[in-house]
Amino acid sequence: NAGVTQTPKFQVLKTGQSMTLQCAQDMNHEYMSWYRQDPGMGLRLIHYSVGAGITDQGEVPNGYNVSRSTTEDFPLRLLSAAPSQTSVYFCASSSPGTPTRHYTFGSGTRLTVV
Amino acid sequence: DAKTTQPNSMESNEEEPVHLPCNHSTISGTDYIHWYRQLPSQGPEYVIHGLTSNVNNRMASLAIAEDRKSSTLILHRATLRDAAVYYCTPMEYGNKLVFGAGTILRVKS
């Protein structure tokens, strides 16, 4: 099993450009989430999904869109990149049901907006 | 969302036990307490979780206070590879995972 795969690993964008961060998992997990981590800071929840077709906002959703058309994929779209979105982005997935199901995280995408 | 309070940083000597505390006084009765850690330049990884009873696994032990308002992650013999940021977080029934600032653990050789 590959687990949670994030692509690309590194990306540099110009202000105003748009792009999609990809996240895929092969564990048949219903729950998926996106986090951002600014330098020296903790993780903040951007958006999460409890299943295909269902998404909800987290703590810092502004400037980001998500959709969940399949169980496996949960892409994060930056609509118009801003320097404040320079961060490391982590995707995570989990099985649904009881709160004993822990999350598996990807290795992250390091995004720089210039 | 339940709030958690952890020390900003802690330091330990290699091969010694480490006790990492977490206060979660607003936790609900059905929230499990999860611990994750983040090694440098990596994504977080699951460490351990529990509800009311103390728990052990190959990585660590989790001691949960009787009133569930606090818990302690115990690394029995810290190694240099345990240097990381440790997060405790209540897992709500909807499985939404929200992180606090965590504790930076430094391990000295």
mmCIF file with all atom_site columns, C-alpha atoms in Angstrom:
data_model
loop_
_atom_site.group_PDB
_atom_site.id
_atom_site.type_symbol
_atom_site.label_atom_id
_atom_site.label_alt_id
_atom_site.label_comp_id
_atom_site.label_asym_id
_atom_site.label_entity_id
_atom_site.label_seq_id
_atom_site.pdbx_PDB_ins_code
_atom_site.Cartn_x
_atom_site.Cartn_y
_atom_site.Cartn_z
_atom_site.occupancy
_atom_site.B_iso_or_equiv
_atom_site.pdbx_formal_charge
_atom_site.auth_seq_id
_atom_site.auth_comp_id
_atom_site.auth_asym_id
_atom_site.auth_atom_id
_atom_site.pdbx_PDB_model_num
ATOM 1   C CA . ASN A 1 1   ? 0.000   0.000  0.000   1.00 0.00 ? 1   ASN A CA 1
ATOM 2   C CA . ALA A 1 2   ? 1.223   3.466  -0.860  1.00 0.00 ? 2   ALA A CA 1
ATOM 3   C CA . GLY A 1 3   ? -0.816  5.139  1.890   1.00 0.00 ? 3   GLY A CA 1
ATOM 4   C CA . VAL A 1 4   ? -1.440  8.850  1.302   1.00 0.00 ? 4   VAL A CA 1
ATOM 5   C CA . THR A 1 5   ? 0.315   10.279 -1.745  1.00 0.00 ? 5   THR A CA 1
ATOM 6   C CA . GLN A 1 6   ? 0.696   14.022 -2.279  1.00 0.00 ? 6   GLN A CA 1
ATOM 7   C CA . THR A 1 7   ? 1.896   15.671 -5.458  1.00 0.00 ? 7   THR A CA 1
ATOM 8   C CA . PRO A 1 8   ? 3.836   17.744 -6.183  1.00 0.00 ? 8   PRO A CA 1
ATOM 9   C CA . LYS A 1 9   ? 6.360   17.729 -3.324  1.00 0.00 ? 9   LYS A CA 1
ATOM 10  C CA . PHE A 1 10  ? 7.543   21.256 -4.098  1.00 0.00 ? 10  PHE A CA 1
ATOM 11  C CA . GLN A 1 11  ? 5.943   24.113 -6.029  1.00 0.00 ? 11  GLN A CA 1
ATOM 12  C CA . VAL A 1 12  ? 6.694   27.768 -6.647  1.00 0.00 ? 12  VAL A CA 1
ATOM 13  C CA . LEU A 1 13  ? 3.829   29.972 -7.807  1.00 0.00 ? 13  LEU A CA 1
ATOM 14  C CA . LYS A 1 14  ? 3.566   33.590 -8.781  1.00 0.00 ? 14  LYS A CA 1
ATOM 15  C CA . THR A 1 15  ? 0.998   35.747 -7.038  1.00 0.00 ? 15  THR A CA 1
ATOM 16  C CA . GLY A 1 16  ? -2.353  35.382 -8.733  1.00 0.00 ? 16  GLY A CA 1
ATOM 17  C CA . GLN A 1 17  ? -1.687  31.999 -10.296 1.00 0.00 ? 17  GLN A CA 1
ATOM 18  C CA . SER A 1 18  ? -3.946  29.069 -9.569  1.00 0.00 ? 18  SER A CA 1
ATOM 19  C CA . MET A 1 19  ? -3.014  25.465 -9.015  1.00 0.00 ? 19  MET A CA 1
ATOM 20  C CA . THR A 1 20  ? -4.278  22.179 -7.611  1.00 0.00 ? 20  THR A CA 1
ATOM 21  C CA . LEU A 1 21  ? -2.523  20.151 -4.949  1.00 0.00 ? 21  LEU A CA 1
ATOM 22  C CA . GLN A 1 22  ? -3.239  16.475 -5.409  1.00 0.00 ? 22  GLN A CA 1
ATOM 23  C CA . CYS A 1 23  ? -3.936  13.955 -2.660  1.00 0.00 ? 23  CYS A CA 1
ATOM 24  C CA . ALA A 1 24  ? -4.707  10.287 -3.194  1.00 0.00 ? 24  ALA A CA 1
ATOM 25  C CA . GLN A 1 25  ? -5.078  7.388  -0.782  1.00 0.00 ? 25  GLN A CA 1
ATOM 26  C CA . ASP A 1 26  ? -5.374  3.676  -1.469  1.00 0.00 ? 26  ASP A CA 1
ATOM 27  C CA . MET A 1 27  ? -6.721  2.560  1.915   1.00 0.00 ? 27  MET A CA 1
ATOM 28  C CA . ASN A 1 28  ? -10.413 3.031  1.084   1.00 0.00 ? 28  ASN A CA 1
ATOM 29  C CA . HIS A 1 29  ? -10.655 5.691  3.795   1.00 0.00 ? 29  HIS A CA 1
ATOM 30  C CA . GLU A 1 30  ? -13.841 7.730  3.857   1.00 0.00 ? 30  GLU A CA 1
ATOM 31  C CA . TYR A 1 31  ? -12.415 10.661 5.822   1.00 0.00 ? 31  TYR A CA 1
ATOM 32  C CA . MET A 1 32  ? -9.887  13.004 4.244   1.00 0.00 ? 32  MET A CA 1
ATOM 33  C CA . SER A 1 33  ? -8.524  16.367 5.378   1.00 0.00 ? 33  SER A CA 1
ATOM 34  C CA . TRP A 1 34  ? -6.216  19.143 4.258   1.00 0.00 ? 34  TRP A CA 1
ATOM 35  C CA . TYR A 1 35  ? -3.955  21.041 6.665   1.00 0.00 ? 35  TYR A CA 1
ATOM 36  C CA . ARG A 1 36  ? -1.471  23.848 6.265   1.00 0.00 ? 36  ARG A CA 1
ATOM 37  C CA . GLN A 1 37  ? 1.573   24.376 8.440   1.00 0.00 ? 37  GLN A CA 1
ATOM 38  C CA . ASP A 1 38  ? 3.339   27.720 8.404   1.00 0.00 ? 38  ASP A CA 1
ATOM 39  C CA . PRO A 1 39  ? 7.004   27.867 9.459   1.00 0.00 ? 39  PRO A CA 1
ATOM 40  C CA . GLY A 1 40  ? 7.402   27.131 13.166  1.00 0.00 ? 40  GLY A CA 1
ATOM 41  C CA . MET A 1 41  ? 3.661   26.762 13.649  1.00 0.00 ? 41  MET A CA 1
ATOM 42  C CA . GLY A 1 42  ? 1.184   23.976 14.259  1.00 0.00 ? 42  GLY A CA 1
ATOM 43  C CA . LEU A 1 43  ? -1.203  22.449 11.726  1.00 0.00 ? 43  LEU A CA 1
ATOM 44  C CA . ARG A 1 44  ? -4.406  24.237 10.820  1.00 0.00 ? 44  ARG A CA 1
ATOM 45  C CA . LEU A 1 45  ? -7.347  22.469 9.227   1.00 0.00 ? 45  LEU A CA 1
ATOM 46  C CA . ILE A 1 46  ? -8.368  23.915 5.845   1.00 0.00 ? 46  ILE A CA 1
ATOM 47  C CA . HIS A 1 47  ? -11.123 21.604 4.571   1.00 0.00 ? 47  HIS A CA 1
ATOM 48  C CA . TYR A 1 48  ? -12.237 18.091 5.315   1.00 0.00 ? 48  TYR A CA 1
ATOM 49  C CA . SER A 1 49  ? -14.488 15.461 3.784   1.00 0.00 ? 49  SER A CA 1
ATOM 50  C CA . VAL A 1 50  ? -16.422 12.585 5.333   1.00 0.00 ? 50  VAL A CA 1
ATOM 51  C CA . GLY A 1 51  ? -17.068 10.857 2.028   1.00 0.00 ? 51  GLY A CA 1
ATOM 52  C CA . ALA A 1 52  ? -17.416 11.279 -1.719  1.00 0.00 ? 52  ALA A CA 1
ATOM 53  C CA . GLY A 1 53  ? -19.543 14.312 -2.500  1.00 0.00 ? 53  GLY A CA 1
ATOM 54  C CA . ILE A 1 54  ? -19.370 15.701 1.053   1.00 0.00 ? 54  ILE A CA 1
ATOM 55  C CA . THR A 1 55  ? -16.981 18.443 2.128   1.00 0.00 ? 55  THR A CA 1
ATOM 56  C CA . ASP A 1 56  ? -16.893 21.013 4.905   1.00 0.00 ? 56  ASP A CA 1
ATOM 57  C CA . GLN A 1 57  ? -14.788 23.948 5.978   1.00 0.00 ? 57  GLN A CA 1
ATOM 58  C CA . GLY A 1 58  ? -12.134 23.804 8.630   1.00 0.00 ? 58  GLY A CA 1
ATOM 59  C CA . GLU A 1 59  ? -10.381 26.597 10.530  1.00 0.00 ? 59  GLU A CA 1
ATOM 60  C CA . VAL A 1 60  ? -8.817  28.459 7.577   1.00 0.00 ? 60  VAL A CA 1
ATOM 61  C CA . PRO A 1 61  ? -10.817 27.753 4.367   1.00 0.00 ? 61  PRO A CA 1
ATOM 62  C CA . ASN A 1 62  ? -10.559 31.155 2.650   1.00 0.00 ? 62  ASN A CA 1
ATOM 63  C CA . GLY A 1 63  ? -8.713  31.085 -0.664  1.00 0.00 ? 63  GLY A CA 1
ATOM 64  C CA . TYR A 1 64  ? -9.069  27.316 -1.092  1.00 0.00 ? 64  TYR A CA 1
ATOM 65  C CA . ASN A 1 65  ? -11.605 25.083 -2.790  1.00 0.00 ? 65  ASN A CA 1
ATOM 66  C CA . VAL A 1 66  ? -12.079 21.336 -2.521  1.00 0.00 ? 66  VAL A CA 1
ATOM 67  C CA . SER A 1 67  ? -14.241 18.685 -4.083  1.00 0.00 ? 67  SER A CA 1
ATOM 68  C CA . ARG A 1 68  ? -14.508 14.946 -3.488  1.00 0.00 ? 68  ARG A CA 1
ATOM 69  C CA . SER A 1 69  ? -15.731 13.081 -6.538  1.00 0.00 ? 69  SER A CA 1
ATOM 70  C CA . THR A 1 70  ? -14.135 9.748  -5.568  1.00 0.00 ? 70  THR A CA 1
ATOM 71  C CA . THR A 1 71  ? -13.211 8.053  -2.309  1.00 0.00 ? 71  THR A CA 1
ATOM 72  C CA . GLU A 1 72  ? -9.549  7.956  -3.311  1.00 0.00 ? 72  GLU A CA 1
ATOM 73  C CA . ASP A 1 73  ? -8.897  11.578 -4.290  1.00 0.00 ? 73  ASP A CA 1
ATOM 74  C CA . PHE A 1 74  ? -9.247  14.886 -2.469  1.00 0.00 ? 74  PHE A CA 1
ATOM 75  C CA . PRO A 1 75  ? -7.639  17.745 -4.461  1.00 0.00 ? 75  PRO A CA 1
ATOM 76  C CA . LEU A 1 76  ? -7.076  21.185 -2.966  1.00 0.00 ? 76  LEU A CA 1
ATOM 77  C CA . ARG A 1 77  ? -7.383  24.145 -5.325  1.00 0.00 ? 77  ARG A CA 1
ATOM 78  C CA . LEU A 1 78  ? -5.746  27.520 -4.788  1.00 0.00 ? 78  LEU A CA 1
ATOM 79  C CA . LEU A 1 79  ? -7.880  29.967 -6.734  1.00 0.00 ? 79  LEU A CA 1
ATOM 80  C CA . SER A 1 80  ? -5.516  32.972 -6.841  1.00 0.00 ? 80  SER A CA 1
ATOM 81  C CA . ALA A 1 81  ? -2.292  32.359 -4.961  1.00 0.00 ? 81  ALA A CA 1
ATOM 82  C CA . ALA A 1 82  ? -1.103  34.934 -2.426  1.00 0.00 ? 82  ALA A CA 1
ATOM 83  C CA . PRO A 1 83  ? 2.210   35.140 -0.529  1.00 0.00 ? 83  PRO A CA 1
ATOM 84  C CA . SER A 1 84  ? 0.252   34.440 2.674   1.00 0.00 ? 84  SER A CA 1
ATOM 85  C CA . GLN A 1 85  ? -0.442  30.967 1.303   1.00 0.00 ? 85  GLN A CA 1
ATOM 86  C CA . THR A 1 86  ? 3.233   30.072 1.399   1.00 0.00 ? 86  THR A CA 1
ATOM 87  C CA . SER A 1 87  ? 3.184   27.010 3.610   1.00 0.00 ? 87  SER A CA 1
ATOM 88  C CA . VAL A 1 88  ? 3.572   23.259 3.791   1.00 0.00 ? 88  VAL A CA 1
ATOM 89  C CA . TYR A 1 89  ? 0.336   21.457 2.988   1.00 0.00 ? 89  TYR A CA 1
ATOM 90  C CA . PHE A 1 90  ? -0.517  18.052 4.413   1.00 0.00 ? 90  PHE A CA 1
ATOM 91  C CA . CYS A 1 91  ? -3.280  15.725 3.390   1.00 0.00 ? 91  CYS A CA 1
ATOM 92  C CA . ALA A 1 92  ? -4.574  13.036 5.758   1.00 0.00 ? 92  ALA A CA 1
ATOM 93  C CA . SER A 1 93  ? -7.079  10.206 5.648   1.00 0.00 ? 93  SER A CA 1
ATOM 94  C CA . SER A 1 94  ? -8.908  8.005  8.139   1.00 0.00 ? 94  SER A CA 1
ATOM 95  C CA . SER A 1 95  ? -11.570 5.340  8.334   1.00 0.00 ? 95  SER A CA 1
ATOM 96  C CA . PRO A 1 96  ? -14.974 6.514  9.462   1.00 0.00 ? 96  PRO A CA 1
ATOM 97  C CA . GLY A 1 97  ? -16.901 5.360  12.453  1.00 0.00 ? 97  GLY A CA 1
ATOM 98  C CA . THR A 1 98  ? -15.438 5.263  15.902  1.00 0.00 ? 98  THR A CA 1
ATOM 99  C CA . PRO A 1 99  ? -12.954 7.870  17.150  1.00 0.00 ? 99  PRO A CA 1
ATOM 100 C CA . THR A 1 100 ? -10.385 5.113  17.539  1.00 0.00 ? 100 THR A CA 1
ATOM 101 C CA . ARG A 1 101 ? -9.568  5.398  13.859  1.00 0.00 ? 101 ARG A CA 1
ATOM 102 C CA . HIS A 1 102 ? -6.368  7.370  13.601  1.00 0.00 ? 102 HIS A CA 1
ATOM 103 C CA . TYR A 1 103 ? -5.279  9.473  10.647  1.00 0.00 ? 103 TYR A CA 1
ATOM 104 C CA . THR A 1 104 ? -2.532  8.697  8.163   1.00 0.00 ? 104 THR A CA 1
ATOM 105 C CA . PHE A 1 105 ? -0.710  11.712 6.756   1.00 0.00 ? 105 PHE A CA 1
ATOM 106 C CA . GLY A 1 106 ? 1.040   12.329 3.472   1.00 0.00 ? 106 GLY A CA 1
ATOM 107 C CA . SER A 1 107 ? 4.590   13.659 3.278   1.00 0.00 ? 107 SER A CA 1
ATOM 108 C CA . GLY A 1 108 ? 3.450   17.159 2.352   1.00 0.00 ? 108 GLY A CA 1
ATOM 109 C CA . THR A 1 109 ? 3.664   19.710 -0.453  1.00 0.00 ? 109 THR A CA 1
ATOM 110 C CA . ARG A 1 110 ? 5.936   22.677 0.159   1.00 0.00 ? 110 ARG A CA 1
ATOM 111 C CA . LEU A 1 111 ? 4.414   25.691 -1.600  1.00 0.00 ? 111 LEU A CA 1
ATOM 112 C CA . THR A 1 112 ? 6.099   29.046 -2.078  1.00 0.00 ? 112 THR A CA 1
ATOM 113 C CA . VAL A 1 113 ? 4.173   31.993 -3.522  1.00 0.00 ? 113 VAL A CA 1
ATOM 114 C CA . VAL A 1 114 ? 6.322   34.845 -4.768  1.00 0.00 ? 114 VAL A CA 1
ATOM 115 C CA . ASP B 2 1   ? -13.902 21.838 19.520  1.00 0.00 ? 1   ASP B CA 1
ATOM 116 C CA . ALA B 2 2   ? -12.190 20.837 22.752  1.00 0.00 ? 2   ALA B CA 1
ATOM 117 C CA . LYS B 2 3   ? -9.113  22.897 23.626  1.00 0.00 ? 3   LYS B CA 1
ATOM 118 C CA . THR B 2 4   ? -5.786  21.452 24.646  1.00 0.00 ? 4   THR B CA 1
ATOM 119 C CA . THR B 2 5   ? -2.855  22.957 26.536  1.00 0.00 ? 5   THR B CA 1
ATOM 120 C CA . GLN B 2 6   ? 0.664   21.566 26.266  1.00 0.00 ? 6   GLN B CA 1
ATOM 121 C CA . PRO B 2 7   ? 4.085   22.881 27.314  1.00 0.00 ? 7   PRO B CA 1
ATOM 122 C CA . ASN B 2 8   ? 5.834   24.694 24.479  1.00 0.00 ? 8   ASN B CA 1
ATOM 123 C CA . SER B 2 9   ? 8.966   22.600 24.839  1.00 0.00 ? 9   SER B CA 1
ATOM 124 C CA . MET B 2 10  ? 10.618  19.915 26.930  1.00 0.00 ? 10  MET B CA 1
ATOM 125 C CA . GLU B 2 11  ? 14.081  18.442 27.068  1.00 0.00 ? 11  GLU B CA 1
ATOM 126 C CA . SER B 2 12  ? 15.197  14.945 27.929  1.00 0.00 ? 12  SER B CA 1
ATOM 127 C CA . ASN B 2 13  ? 18.387  12.961 28.103  1.00 0.00 ? 13  ASN B CA 1
ATOM 128 C CA . GLU B 2 14  ? 18.790  9.976  25.850  1.00 0.00 ? 14  GLU B CA 1
ATOM 129 C CA . GLU B 2 15  ? 17.784  6.645  27.377  1.00 0.00 ? 15  GLU B CA 1
ATOM 130 C CA . GLU B 2 16  ? 15.702  8.357  30.077  1.00 0.00 ? 16  GLU B CA 1
ATOM 131 C CA . PRO B 2 17  ? 11.904  8.335  30.362  1.00 0.00 ? 17  PRO B CA 1
ATOM 132 C CA . VAL B 2 18  ? 9.929   11.331 29.173  1.00 0.00 ? 18  VAL B CA 1
ATOM 133 C CA . HIS B 2 19  ? 6.509   12.398 30.405  1.00 0.00 ? 19  HIS B CA 1
ATOM 134 C CA . LEU B 2 20  ? 4.672   14.767 28.079  1.00 0.00 ? 20  LEU B CA 1
ATOM 135 C CA . PRO B 2 21  ? 1.589   16.326 29.692  1.00 0.00 ? 21  PRO B CA 1
ATOM 136 C CA . CYS B 2 22  ? -1.585  17.576 28.057  1.00 0.00 ? 22  CYS B CA 1
ATOM 137 C CA . ASN B 2 23  ? -4.520  19.396 29.572  1.00 0.00 ? 23  ASN B CA 1
ATOM 138 C CA . HIS B 2 24  ? -7.895  18.890 27.882  1.00 0.00 ? 24  HIS B CA 1
ATOM 139 C CA . SER B 2 25  ? -10.331 20.064 30.509  1.00 0.00 ? 25  SER B CA 1
ATOM 140 C CA . THR B 2 26  ? -13.144 20.749 27.986  1.00 0.00 ? 26  THR B CA 1
ATOM 141 C CA . ILE B 2 27  ? -13.101 17.287 26.460  1.00 0.00 ? 27  ILE B CA 1
ATOM 142 C CA . SER B 2 28  ? -16.480 15.623 26.079  1.00 0.00 ? 28  SER B CA 1
ATOM 143 C CA . GLY B 2 29  ? -17.261 12.232 27.540  1.00 0.00 ? 29  GLY B CA 1
ATOM 144 C CA . THR B 2 30  ? -17.103 10.465 24.187  1.00 0.00 ? 30  THR B CA 1
ATOM 145 C CA . ASP B 2 31  ? -13.962 12.038 22.742  1.00 0.00 ? 31  ASP B CA 1
ATOM 146 C CA . TYR B 2 32  ? -10.932 9.813  22.491  1.00 0.00 ? 32  TYR B CA 1
ATOM 147 C CA . ILE B 2 33  ? -7.549  11.345 23.266  1.00 0.00 ? 33  ILE B CA 1
ATOM 148 C CA . HIS B 2 34  ? -5.157  10.957 20.372  1.00 0.00 ? 34  HIS B CA 1
ATOM 149 C CA . TRP B 2 35  ? -1.433  11.690 20.296  1.00 0.00 ? 35  TRP B CA 1
ATOM 150 C CA . TYR B 2 36  ? 0.532   12.366 17.133  1.00 0.00 ? 36  TYR B CA 1
ATOM 151 C CA . ARG B 2 37  ? 4.115   13.360 16.596  1.00 0.00 ? 37  ARG B CA 1
ATOM 152 C CA . GLN B 2 38  ? 5.855   15.190 13.781  1.00 0.00 ? 38  GLN B CA 1
ATOM 153 C CA . LEU B 2 39  ? 9.480   14.473 13.070  1.00 0.00 ? 39  LEU B CA 1
ATOM 154 C CA . PRO B 2 40  ? 11.481  17.244 11.357  1.00 0.00 ? 40  PRO B CA 1
ATOM 155 C CA . SER B 2 41  ? 10.443  17.765 7.723   1.00 0.00 ? 41  SER B CA 1
ATOM 156 C CA . GLN B 2 42  ? 7.848   15.000 7.856   1.00 0.00 ? 42  GLN B CA 1
ATOM 157 C CA . GLY B 2 43  ? 4.095   14.711 8.141   1.00 0.00 ? 43  GLY B CA 1
ATOM 158 C CA . PRO B 2 44  ? 2.540   13.874 11.513  1.00 0.00 ? 44  PRO B CA 1
ATOM 159 C CA . GLU B 2 45  ? 2.354   10.242 12.524  1.00 0.00 ? 45  GLU B CA 1
ATOM 160 C CA . TYR B 2 46  ? -0.024  8.541  14.920  1.00 0.00 ? 46  TYR B CA 1
ATOM 161 C CA . VAL B 2 47  ? 1.418   7.534  18.288  1.00 0.00 ? 47  VAL B CA 1
ATOM 162 C CA . ILE B 2 48  ? -1.364  6.304  20.573  1.00 0.00 ? 48  ILE B CA 1
ATOM 163 C CA . HIS B 2 49  ? -4.933  6.937  21.667  1.00 0.00 ? 49  HIS B CA 1
ATOM 164 C CA . GLY B 2 50  ? -7.204  6.160  24.627  1.00 0.00 ? 50  GLY B CA 1
ATOM 165 C CA . LEU B 2 51  ? -10.563 6.902  26.230  1.00 0.00 ? 51  LEU B CA 1
ATOM 166 C CA . THR B 2 52  ? -10.423 6.204  29.951  1.00 0.00 ? 52  THR B CA 1
ATOM 167 C CA . SER B 2 53  ? -7.934  3.459  30.665  1.00 0.00 ? 53  SER B CA 1
ATOM 168 C CA . ASN B 2 54  ? -4.184  3.646  30.401  1.00 0.00 ? 54  ASN B CA 1
ATOM 169 C CA . VAL B 2 55  ? -2.891  2.294  27.102  1.00 0.00 ? 55  VAL B CA 1
ATOM 170 C CA . ASN B 2 56  ? 0.383   0.811  25.919  1.00 0.00 ? 56  ASN B CA 1
ATOM 171 C CA . ASN B 2 57  ? 1.756   0.134  22.470  1.00 0.00 ? 57  ASN B CA 1
ATOM 172 C CA . ARG B 2 58  ? 5.163   -0.416 20.950  1.00 0.00 ? 58  ARG B CA 1
ATOM 173 C CA . MET B 2 59  ? 5.851   3.311  20.715  1.00 0.00 ? 59  MET B CA 1
ATOM 174 C CA . ALA B 2 60  ? 4.609   4.696  24.018  1.00 0.00 ? 60  ALA B CA 1
ATOM 175 C CA . SER B 2 61  ? 2.214   4.572  26.949  1.00 0.00 ? 61  SER B CA 1
ATOM 176 C CA . LEU B 2 62  ? -0.715  6.848  27.605  1.00 0.00 ? 62  LEU B CA 1
ATOM 177 C CA . ALA B 2 63  ? -1.846  7.644  31.126  1.00 0.00 ? 63  ALA B CA 1
ATOM 178 C CA . ILE B 2 64  ? -5.279  9.273  31.361  1.00 0.00 ? 64  ILE B CA 1
ATOM 179 C CA . ALA B 2 65  ? -6.420  11.047 34.505  1.00 0.00 ? 65  ALA B CA 1
ATOM 180 C CA . GLU B 2 66  ? -9.486  9.651  36.220  1.00 0.00 ? 66  GLU B CA 1
ATOM 181 C CA . ASP B 2 67  ? -11.467 12.828 35.473  1.00 0.00 ? 67  ASP B CA 1
ATOM 182 C CA . ARG B 2 68  ? -10.180 12.759 31.837  1.00 0.00 ? 68  ARG B CA 1
ATOM 183 C CA . LYS B 2 69  ? -9.169  16.414 32.029  1.00 0.00 ? 69  LYS B CA 1
ATOM 184 C CA . SER B 2 70  ? -5.533  15.604 31.404  1.00 0.00 ? 70  SER B CA 1
ATOM 185 C CA . SER B 2 71  ? -3.311  12.898 30.007  1.00 0.00 ? 71  SER B CA 1
ATOM 186 C CA . THR B 2 72  ? 0.394   12.101 29.847  1.00 0.00 ? 72  THR B CA 1
ATOM 187 C CA . LEU B 2 73  ? 2.298   10.508 26.992  1.00 0.00 ? 73  LEU B CA 1
ATOM 188 C CA . ILE B 2 74  ? 5.167   8.420  28.290  1.00 0.00 ? 74  ILE B CA 1
ATOM 189 C CA . LEU B 2 75  ? 8.210   7.523  26.239  1.00 0.00 ? 75  LEU B CA 1
ATOM 190 C CA . HIS B 2 76  ? 9.940   4.918  28.332  1.00 0.00 ? 76  HIS B CA 1
ATOM 191 C CA . ARG B 2 77  ? 13.460  5.407  26.953  1.00 0.00 ? 77  ARG B CA 1
ATOM 192 C CA . ALA B 2 78  ? 13.900  8.479  24.804  1.00 0.00 ? 78  ALA B CA 1
ATOM 193 C CA . THR B 2 79  ? 16.177  8.197  21.799  1.00 0.00 ? 79  THR B CA 1
ATOM 194 C CA . LEU B 2 80  ? 17.482  10.872 19.450  1.00 0.00 ? 80  LEU B CA 1
ATOM 195 C CA . ARG B 2 81  ? 14.909  9.667  16.927  1.00 0.00 ? 81  ARG B CA 1
ATOM 196 C CA . ASP B 2 82  ? 12.126  10.680 19.327  1.00 0.00 ? 82  ASP B CA 1
ATOM 197 C CA . ALA B 2 83  ? 12.988  14.367 18.959  1.00 0.00 ? 83  ALA B CA 1
ATOM 198 C CA . ALA B 2 84  ? 9.816   15.782 17.427  1.00 0.00 ? 84  ALA B CA 1
ATOM 199 C CA . VAL B 2 85  ? 6.757   17.928 18.046  1.00 0.00 ? 85  VAL B CA 1
ATOM 200 C CA . TYR B 2 86  ? 4.144   15.988 20.006  1.00 0.00 ? 86  TYR B CA 1
ATOM 201 C CA . TYR B 2 87  ? 0.482   16.875 19.677  1.00 0.00 ? 87  TYR B CA 1
ATOM 202 C CA . CYS B 2 88  ? -2.391  15.722 21.827  1.00 0.00 ? 88  CYS B CA 1
ATOM 203 C CA . THR B 2 89  ? -5.839  16.155 20.349  1.00 0.00 ? 89  THR B CA 1
ATOM 204 C CA . PRO B 2 90  ? -9.319  15.007 21.250  1.00 0.00 ? 90  PRO B CA 1
ATOM 205 C CA . MET B 2 91  ? -10.889 12.990 18.472  1.00 0.00 ? 91  MET B CA 1
ATOM 206 C CA . GLU B 2 92  ? -14.508 13.942 18.099  1.00 0.00 ? 92  GLU B CA 1
ATOM 207 C CA . TYR B 2 93  ? -17.040 11.371 16.994  1.00 0.00 ? 93  TYR B CA 1
ATOM 208 C CA . GLY B 2 94  ? -17.131 12.980 13.554  1.00 0.00 ? 94  GLY B CA 1
ATOM 209 C CA . ASN B 2 95  ? -13.408 12.202 13.331  1.00 0.00 ? 95  ASN B CA 1
ATOM 210 C CA . LYS B 2 96  ? -12.430 15.814 12.684  1.00 0.00 ? 96  LYS B CA 1
ATOM 211 C CA . LEU B 2 97  ? -8.862  16.282 13.870  1.00 0.00 ? 97  LEU B CA 1
ATOM 212 C CA . VAL B 2 98  ? -7.825  19.728 15.099  1.00 0.00 ? 98  VAL B CA 1
ATOM 213 C CA . PHE B 2 99  ? -4.286  20.343 16.315  1.00 0.00 ? 99  PHE B CA 1
ATOM 214 C CA . GLY B 2 100 ? -2.954  22.694 18.968  1.00 0.00 ? 100 GLY B CA 1
ATOM 215 C CA . ALA B 2 101 ? 0.579   24.060 19.103  1.00 0.00 ? 101 ALA B CA 1
ATOM 216 C CA . GLY B 2 102 ? 2.119   20.873 20.501  1.00 0.00 ? 102 GLY B CA 1
ATOM 217 C CA . THR B 2 103 ? 5.257   20.285 22.574  1.00 0.00 ? 103 THR B CA 1
ATOM 218 C CA . ILE B 2 104 ? 8.719   20.389 21.027  1.00 0.00 ? 104 ILE B CA 1
ATOM 219 C CA . LEU B 2 105 ? 10.703  17.528 22.541  1.00 0.00 ? 105 LEU B CA 1
ATOM 220 C CA . ARG B 2 106 ? 14.481  17.853 22.453  1.00 0.00 ? 106 ARG B CA 1
ATOM 221 C CA . VAL B 2 107 ? 16.582  14.812 23.297  1.00 0.00 ? 107 VAL B CA 1
ATOM 222 C CA . LYS B 2 108 ? 20.175  15.276 24.405  1.00 0.00 ? 108 LYS B CA 1
ATOM 223 C CA . SER B 2 109 ? 22.828  12.637 23.867  1.00 0.00 ? 109 SER B CA 1
#
